[in-house]
Amino acid sequence: MSGTVLITGTTSGFGAAAARRFAGAGWKVVGTGRRQERLDEMRKELGDCFHGAAFDVTDEAATIAAIEALPAGFGEIDVLVNNAGLALGTKPVPATKLSDWKTMIETNVTGLVTITHHLIPKLIERRGVIVNLSSVASTWPYPGGNVYGGTKAFVRQFSLGLRSDLHGKGVRVTSIEPGLCESEFTLVRTGGDKEAYDKLYGGAHALQPEDIAETVFWVATQPPHVNVNALEIMPVTQSWAPFQVARD
Ligand code: 8X3
């Protein structure tokens, strides 16, 4: 099976790895991201099967204009991978910035629903697939997760809700929920703090973007009668801790 996949946030991490995975299997890939130069590099790397569309998912007009302007051969989207998203900040409240919270909501929630809403008629027509990148933080709270976890819980529940709404239409929807993964994600979250990045990943044998790309590809290429509803994935080195109890 192959077709056309649109992946948001292809300029790094899961998105870049997923673009390589689909392209390597003969798919046409529409890669989106804010950084035109990274999209140009990917086009050089992957060749004619890749079309880069530079826009910010938080900009509704730019998102819709870019989708409407897809060149011949790239407009018939079979699979939408909603990967663009970010975490900002690791500190618990009150040491959090409202502007960071709003940016996470605008990107992880508003951006994701905007592009999804726009592509749903096409995905119904083509009996397509929607793969949403949520997180283990959608289910498991931790200090400093606050709004990030909230946005990812939205992504998980929105995915399940879409499944219900699209009942009988042959459209498949999956929520992928990765745990600790080594990527630019943590550099962004810590505001570029390389020391924090090294501390987090040192000896942790974290997931790699390729692990998640493989999962996204597997989910999207199941036979048409199979829907993977949700998939939570952690590195072996990550698990849960007991509840915390504050005492007098
Ligand atoms: C982030 C995963 O484990 O760093 O989506 O919270 S984790």
Short mmCIF file of C-alpha atoms and ligand atoms in Angstrom, two decimals:
data_model
loop_
_atom_site.label_atom_id
_atom_site.label_comp_id
_atom_site.label_asym_id
_atom_site.label_seq_id
_atom_site.Cartn_x
_atom_site.Cartn_y
_atom_site.Cartn_z
CA MET A 1 0.00 0.00 0.00
CA SER A 2 1.18 3.52 -0.72
CA GLY A 3 -0.37 6.93 -1.33
CA THR A 4 0.09 10.49 -0.16
CA VAL A 5 0.79 11.42 3.43
CA LEU A 6 0.74 14.92 4.91
CA ILE A 7 2.92 15.24 8.01
CA THR A 8 2.90 18.44 10.06
CA GLY A 9 6.14 19.48 11.75
CA THR A 10 8.48 17.57 9.43
CA THR A 11 11.45 19.80 10.14
CA SER A 12 12.69 17.75 13.11
CA GLY A 13 12.07 14.81 15.44
CA PHE A 14 9.17 12.43 14.81
CA GLY A 15 8.02 14.38 11.75
CA ALA A 16 11.37 14.21 9.94
CA ALA A 17 11.76 10.52 10.76
CA ALA A 18 8.19 9.79 9.60
CA ALA A 19 8.80 11.64 6.31
CA ARG A 20 11.86 9.45 5.69
CA ARG A 21 9.95 6.27 6.63
CA PHE A 22 7.02 6.94 4.27
CA ALA A 23 9.22 8.20 1.43
CA GLY A 24 11.42 5.12 1.76
CA ALA A 25 8.33 2.95 1.26
CA GLY A 26 7.33 4.74 -1.95
CA TRP A 27 4.83 7.25 -0.56
CA LYS A 28 4.46 10.86 -1.67
CA VAL A 29 5.07 13.09 1.32
CA VAL A 30 3.78 16.59 1.96
CA GLY A 31 5.94 17.92 4.78
CA THR A 32 4.98 21.06 6.65
CA GLY A 33 6.92 23.24 9.04
CA ARG A 34 7.89 26.78 9.79
CA ARG A 35 11.50 26.51 8.63
CA GLN A 36 11.70 26.73 4.84
CA GLU A 37 15.43 25.91 4.78
CA ARG A 38 14.84 22.61 6.62
CA LEU A 39 12.07 21.72 4.16
CA ASP A 40 14.43 22.54 1.27
CA GLU A 41 17.06 20.23 2.79
CA MET A 42 14.48 17.46 3.09
CA ARG A 43 13.44 17.95 -0.53
CA LYS A 44 17.11 17.55 -1.52
CA GLU A 45 17.40 14.42 0.60
CA LEU A 46 14.13 12.72 -0.41
CA GLY A 47 13.76 14.01 -3.97
CA ASP A 48 10.62 14.43 -6.07
CA CYS A 49 8.41 12.39 -3.76
CA PHE A 50 8.62 15.23 -1.19
CA HIS A 51 6.80 18.54 -1.28
CA GLY A 52 7.58 21.04 1.45
CA ALA A 53 4.84 23.48 2.48
CA ALA A 54 6.13 26.19 4.80
CA PHE A 55 3.56 27.56 7.22
CA ASP A 56 2.84 27.85 10.92
CA VAL A 57 -0.04 25.62 12.07
CA THR A 58 -1.18 28.38 14.41
CA ASP A 59 -1.92 30.60 11.40
CA GLU A 60 -5.32 29.43 10.11
CA ALA A 61 -5.26 31.46 6.88
CA ALA A 62 -1.72 30.30 6.00
CA THR A 63 -2.60 26.68 6.81
CA ILE A 64 -5.65 26.65 4.56
CA ALA A 65 -3.90 28.56 1.75
CA ALA A 66 -1.00 26.08 1.77
CA ILE A 67 -3.32 23.06 1.62
CA GLU A 68 -5.32 24.64 -1.19
CA ALA A 69 -2.10 25.37 -3.12
CA LEU A 70 -0.69 21.82 -3.05
CA PRO A 71 0.74 21.03 -6.49
CA ALA A 72 -0.67 18.37 -8.81
CA GLY A 73 0.18 14.94 -7.52
CA PHE A 74 0.29 16.00 -3.86
CA GLY A 75 -3.30 17.13 -3.23
CA GLU A 76 -4.97 13.75 -2.74
CA ILE A 77 -4.14 13.18 0.92
CA ASP A 78 -4.69 9.61 2.16
CA VAL A 79 -3.01 9.93 5.54
CA LEU A 80 -2.80 12.97 7.82
CA VAL A 81 -0.13 12.78 10.52
CA ASN A 82 -0.71 15.54 13.06
CA ASN A 83 2.75 15.71 14.55
CA ALA A 84 3.40 19.46 14.99
CA GLY A 85 3.39 20.25 18.67
CA LEU A 86 5.59 21.35 21.52
CA ALA A 87 6.13 21.56 25.24
CA LEU A 88 7.37 24.78 26.82
CA GLY A 89 8.73 24.76 30.34
CA THR A 90 9.47 22.01 32.84
CA LYS A 91 8.67 23.84 36.07
CA PRO A 92 5.49 23.36 38.10
CA VAL A 93 3.14 26.26 38.73
CA PRO A 94 3.47 29.04 39.72
CA ALA A 95 6.84 29.18 37.91
CA THR A 96 5.15 29.04 34.52
CA LYS A 97 4.52 31.63 31.85
CA LEU A 98 0.98 32.23 30.63
CA SER A 99 2.42 32.99 27.19
CA ASP A 100 3.96 29.48 27.09
CA TRP A 101 0.65 27.93 28.05
CA LYS A 102 -1.14 29.82 25.29
CA THR A 103 1.49 28.85 22.69
CA MET A 104 1.08 25.17 23.59
CA ILE A 105 -2.71 25.40 23.32
CA GLU A 106 -2.51 27.30 20.01
CA THR A 107 -0.12 24.76 18.49
CA ASN A 108 -1.08 21.42 20.04
CA VAL A 109 -4.83 22.00 20.08
CA THR A 110 -5.96 24.85 17.81
CA GLY A 111 -3.42 24.14 15.05
CA LEU A 112 -4.19 20.43 15.09
CA VAL A 113 -7.96 20.87 14.87
CA THR A 114 -7.68 23.52 12.15
CA ILE A 115 -5.83 21.33 9.68
CA THR A 116 -7.89 18.28 10.63
CA HIS A 117 -11.18 20.13 10.11
CA HIS A 118 -10.00 21.31 6.70
CA LEU A 119 -8.90 17.87 5.51
CA ILE A 120 -11.76 15.76 6.87
CA PRO A 121 -13.97 15.95 3.73
CA LYS A 122 -11.03 14.75 1.62
CA LEU A 123 -10.17 11.99 4.11
CA ILE A 124 -13.80 10.78 4.09
CA GLU A 125 -13.77 10.75 0.28
CA ARG A 126 -10.56 8.71 0.25
CA ARG A 127 -11.36 6.52 3.30
CA GLY A 128 -8.16 7.89 4.78
CA VAL A 129 -6.24 7.72 8.03
CA ILE A 130 -5.59 10.31 10.75
CA VAL A 131 -2.66 9.69 13.09
CA ASN A 132 -2.44 12.15 15.97
CA LEU A 133 0.70 12.51 18.09
CA SER A 134 -0.39 12.68 21.71
CA SER A 135 1.86 11.73 24.63
CA VAL A 136 2.05 9.57 27.75
CA ALA A 137 1.44 12.94 29.45
CA SER A 138 -2.16 12.67 28.17
CA THR A 139 -2.83 9.98 30.76
CA TRP A 140 -0.08 10.27 33.37
CA PRO A 141 0.34 13.58 35.22
CA TYR A 142 3.73 14.73 36.46
CA PRO A 143 5.04 17.97 38.01
CA GLY A 144 5.62 20.50 35.24
CA GLY A 145 3.30 18.68 32.84
CA ASN A 146 0.35 21.00 33.52
CA VAL A 147 -0.85 22.56 30.24
CA TYR A 148 1.30 20.32 28.05
CA GLY A 149 -0.42 17.23 29.52
CA GLY A 150 -3.76 18.98 29.15
CA THR A 151 -3.22 19.59 25.45
CA LYS A 152 -2.17 15.98 24.89
CA ALA A 153 -5.21 14.69 26.79
CA PHE A 154 -7.24 16.79 24.37
CA VAL A 155 -5.46 15.15 21.42
CA ARG A 156 -6.19 11.67 22.77
CA GLN A 157 -9.86 12.34 23.49
CA PHE A 158 -10.34 14.27 20.25
CA SER A 159 -8.95 11.26 18.36
CA LEU A 160 -11.40 8.91 20.05
CA GLY A 161 -14.24 11.37 19.46
CA LEU A 162 -13.36 11.60 15.77
CA ARG A 163 -13.57 7.81 15.58
CA SER A 164 -17.13 8.04 16.85
CA ASP A 165 -18.10 10.89 14.55
CA LEU A 166 -16.63 9.11 11.53
CA HIS A 167 -18.36 5.83 12.35
CA GLY A 168 -19.24 3.93 9.20
CA LYS A 169 -17.21 6.18 6.92
CA GLY A 170 -14.13 3.97 6.69
CA VAL A 171 -11.80 6.64 8.11
CA ARG A 172 -9.29 5.36 10.66
CA VAL A 173 -8.04 7.45 13.58
CA THR A 174 -5.20 6.71 16.01
CA SER A 175 -3.73 8.46 19.02
CA ILE A 176 -0.01 7.68 19.41
CA GLU A 177 1.28 8.38 22.92
CA PRO A 178 5.08 8.34 23.19
CA GLY A 179 7.05 8.67 26.38
CA LEU A 180 10.63 9.89 26.74
CA CYS A 181 12.07 10.33 23.28
CA GLU A 182 15.41 11.87 22.34
CA SER A 183 14.77 14.78 20.01
CA GLU A 184 14.79 18.56 19.71
CA PHE A 185 11.56 18.45 21.74
CA THR A 186 13.47 18.71 25.01
CA LEU A 187 15.76 21.46 23.77
CA VAL A 188 12.65 23.47 22.88
CA ARG A 189 11.02 22.63 26.20
CA THR A 190 14.05 23.81 28.19
CA GLY A 191 14.62 26.91 26.06
CA GLY A 192 17.79 25.42 24.54
CA ASP A 193 19.35 24.22 27.80
CA LYS A 194 21.86 21.63 26.54
CA GLU A 195 22.84 20.69 30.10
CA ALA A 196 19.23 19.83 30.98
CA TYR A 197 18.96 17.90 27.73
CA ASP A 198 22.08 15.84 28.49
CA LYS A 199 20.91 15.23 32.06
CA LEU A 200 17.51 13.99 30.92
CA TYR A 201 18.78 11.65 28.24
CA GLY A 202 22.08 10.57 29.82
CA GLY A 203 21.99 6.78 30.26
CA ALA A 204 18.23 6.72 29.72
CA HIS A 205 18.22 4.83 26.42
CA ALA A 206 15.27 6.96 25.38
CA LEU A 207 13.03 6.23 22.42
CA GLN A 208 14.38 7.57 19.15
CA PRO A 209 12.31 9.45 16.54
CA GLU A 210 12.72 6.44 14.22
CA ASP A 211 10.92 4.22 16.76
CA ILE A 212 7.88 6.47 16.63
CA ALA A 213 8.10 6.87 12.84
CA GLU A 214 7.96 3.09 12.53
CA THR A 215 4.86 3.00 14.73
CA VAL A 216 3.13 5.75 12.76
CA PHE A 217 3.91 3.92 9.52
CA TRP A 218 2.66 0.61 10.89
CA VAL A 219 -0.60 2.13 12.12
CA ALA A 220 -1.21 3.89 8.80
CA THR A 221 -0.57 0.80 6.70
CA GLN A 222 -2.78 -1.68 8.51
CA PRO A 223 -5.44 -3.31 6.34
CA PRO A 224 -8.53 -1.06 5.86
CA HIS A 225 -10.62 -3.04 8.38
CA VAL A 226 -8.14 -2.52 11.25
CA ASN A 227 -8.17 0.58 13.49
CA VAL A 228 -5.55 1.02 16.19
CA ASN A 229 -7.37 3.35 18.60
CA ALA A 230 -4.50 4.38 20.86
CA LEU A 231 -0.94 3.26 21.42
CA GLU A 232 1.17 4.20 24.44
CA ILE A 233 4.91 3.63 24.04
CA MET A 234 7.72 4.19 26.54
CA PRO A 235 11.39 3.32 26.61
CA VAL A 236 12.03 0.31 28.87
CA THR A 237 13.85 2.64 31.26
CA GLN A 238 10.76 4.79 31.91
CA SER A 239 7.90 3.76 34.20
CA TRP A 240 5.70 5.16 36.96
CA ALA A 241 6.52 6.33 40.47
CA PRO A 242 4.32 6.16 43.59
CA PHE A 243 1.87 8.96 44.43
CA GLN A 244 3.45 11.78 46.40
CA VAL A 245 2.09 12.69 49.83
CA ALA A 246 2.66 16.11 51.41
CA ARG A 247 2.91 15.88 55.22
CA ASP A 248 2.74 18.48 58.01
C1 8X3 B 1 6.54 13.93 26.29
C2 8X3 B 1 6.80 12.58 26.84
O1 8X3 B 1 7.68 11.34 28.86
O2 8X3 B 1 8.74 13.44 28.26
O3 8X3 B 1 5.53 13.85 25.34
O4 8X3 B 1 6.49 13.43 29.22
S1 8X3 B 1 7.46 12.71 28.38
#
